[in-house]
């Protein structure tokens, strides 16, 4: 979970947009990652479709 209030707001926005948990992890050097969770293969397919990729 993000500590920065702005990153936390973005996490919340993305979680609502994708309908699943999103975590943004940023290191002090500015590098980081965005993790989008899914619990079923169908949810993965739905997420990939949102990014313009089909499985």
C-alpha atoms as an extended CHARMM CRD file, in Angstrom:
* protein
*
        55  EXT
         1         1  UNK       CA              0.0000000000        0.0000000000        0.0000000000  PROA      1               0.0000000000
         2         2  UNK       CA              1.2410000000        3.4490000000       -0.8570000000  PROA      2               0.0000000000
         3         3  UNK       CA              2.3000000000        5.7810000000        1.9620000000  PROA      3               0.0000000000
         4         4  UNK       CA              2.1880000000        8.9540000000       -0.1470000000  PROA      4               0.0000000000
         5         5  UNK       CA             -1.3930000000       10.3350000000       -0.0970000000  PROA      5               0.0000000000
         6         6  UNK       CA             -1.2540000000       11.0790000000       -3.8400000000  PROA      6               0.0000000000
         7         7  UNK       CA             -0.1480000000        7.5380000000       -4.6560000000  PROA      7               0.0000000000
         8         8  UNK       CA             -2.8300000000        6.1700000000       -2.3500000000  PROA      8               0.0000000000
         9         9  UNK       CA             -5.4420000000        8.2200000000       -4.2300000000  PROA      9               0.0000000000
        10        10  UNK       CA             -4.1430000000        6.8240000000       -7.5410000000  PROA      10              0.0000000000
        11        11  UNK       CA             -4.2830000000        3.2820000000       -6.1130000000  PROA      11              0.0000000000
        12        12  UNK       CA             -7.8960000000        3.8380000000       -5.1150000000  PROA      12              0.0000000000
        13        13  UNK       CA             -8.7810000000        5.2890000000       -8.5120000000  PROA      13              0.0000000000
        14        14  UNK       CA             -7.1510000000        2.3960000000      -10.3790000000  PROA      14              0.0000000000
        15        15  UNK       CA             -8.7530000000       -0.1660000000       -8.0500000000  PROA      15              0.0000000000
        16        16  UNK       CA            -12.1720000000        1.2780000000       -8.8690000000  PROA      16              0.0000000000
        17        17  UNK       CA            -11.3570000000        1.4600000000      -12.5820000000  PROA      17              0.0000000000
        18        18  UNK       CA            -10.1370000000       -2.1360000000      -12.8120000000  PROA      18              0.0000000000
        19        19  UNK       CA            -12.4880000000       -3.6230000000      -10.2060000000  PROA      19              0.0000000000
        20        20  UNK       CA             -9.6480000000       -5.2550000000       -8.3050000000  PROA      20              0.0000000000
        21        21  UNK       CA             -6.8690000000       -4.4020000000       -5.8510000000  PROA      21              0.0000000000
        22        22  UNK       CA             -4.0500000000       -2.2350000000       -7.1730000000  PROA      22              0.0000000000
        23        23  UNK       CA             -0.8350000000       -1.5130000000       -5.2580000000  PROA      23              0.0000000000
        24        24  UNK       CA              1.8010000000        1.0640000000       -6.1410000000  PROA      24              0.0000000000
        25        25  UNK       CA              5.2020000000        0.4810000000       -4.5690000000  PROA      25              0.0000000000
        26        26  UNK       CA              7.7300000000        3.2580000000       -5.0380000000  PROA      26              0.0000000000
        27        27  UNK       CA             11.2780000000        3.2450000000       -3.6980000000  PROA      27              0.0000000000
        28        28  UNK       CA             13.0970000000        6.3280000000       -2.4620000000  PROA      28              0.0000000000
        29        29  UNK       CA             15.0680000000        6.4700000000       -5.7170000000  PROA      29              0.0000000000
        30        30  UNK       CA             11.7920000000        6.8980000000       -7.6310000000  PROA      30              0.0000000000
        31        31  UNK       CA             11.7100000000        3.4110000000       -9.1340000000  PROA      31              0.0000000000
        32        32  UNK       CA              8.8230000000        1.1110000000       -8.3630000000  PROA      32              0.0000000000
        33        33  UNK       CA              6.0680000000       -1.1040000000       -9.6400000000  PROA      33              0.0000000000
        34        34  UNK       CA              2.3170000000       -1.2570000000      -10.0060000000  PROA      34              0.0000000000
        35        35  UNK       CA              0.6930000000       -4.5530000000       -9.0180000000  PROA      35              0.0000000000
        36        36  UNK       CA             -2.8070000000       -5.3820000000      -10.2780000000  PROA      36              0.0000000000
        37        37  UNK       CA             -4.2810000000       -8.3880000000       -8.4720000000  PROA      37              0.0000000000
        38        38  UNK       CA             -6.6950000000      -10.9330000000       -9.9560000000  PROA      38              0.0000000000
        39        39  UNK       CA             -8.1990000000      -14.1090000000       -8.5390000000  PROA      39              0.0000000000
        40        40  UNK       CA             -9.5900000000      -15.8200000000      -11.6220000000  PROA      40              0.0000000000
        41        41  UNK       CA             -8.4800000000      -16.4360000000      -15.1910000000  PROA      41              0.0000000000
        42        42  UNK       CA            -11.5460000000      -14.5490000000      -16.4390000000  PROA      42              0.0000000000
        43        43  UNK       CA            -10.5180000000      -11.4720000000      -14.4470000000  PROA      43              0.0000000000
        44        44  UNK       CA             -7.0420000000      -11.6390000000      -16.0110000000  PROA      44              0.0000000000
        45        45  UNK       CA             -8.6070000000      -11.7830000000      -19.4810000000  PROA      45              0.0000000000
        46        46  UNK       CA            -10.7950000000       -8.7780000000      -18.6180000000  PROA      46              0.0000000000
        47        47  UNK       CA             -7.7860000000       -6.7930000000      -17.3510000000  PROA      47              0.0000000000
        48        48  UNK       CA             -5.7230000000       -7.6400000000      -20.4270000000  PROA      48              0.0000000000
        49        49  UNK       CA             -8.5980000000       -6.5520000000      -22.6700000000  PROA      49              0.0000000000
        50        50  UNK       CA             -8.5830000000       -3.1640000000      -20.8800000000  PROA      50              0.0000000000
        51        51  UNK       CA             -4.9530000000       -2.8320000000      -21.9890000000  PROA      51              0.0000000000
        52        52  UNK       CA             -5.8110000000       -3.8000000000      -25.5660000000  PROA      52              0.0000000000
        53        53  UNK       CA             -4.4880000000       -7.3640000000      -25.4090000000  PROA      53              0.0000000000
        54        54  UNK       CA             -6.4760000000      -10.5640000000      -25.8680000000  PROA      54              0.0000000000
        55        55  UNK       CA             -5.5590000000      -13.9580000000      -24.5520000000  PROA      55              0.0000000000
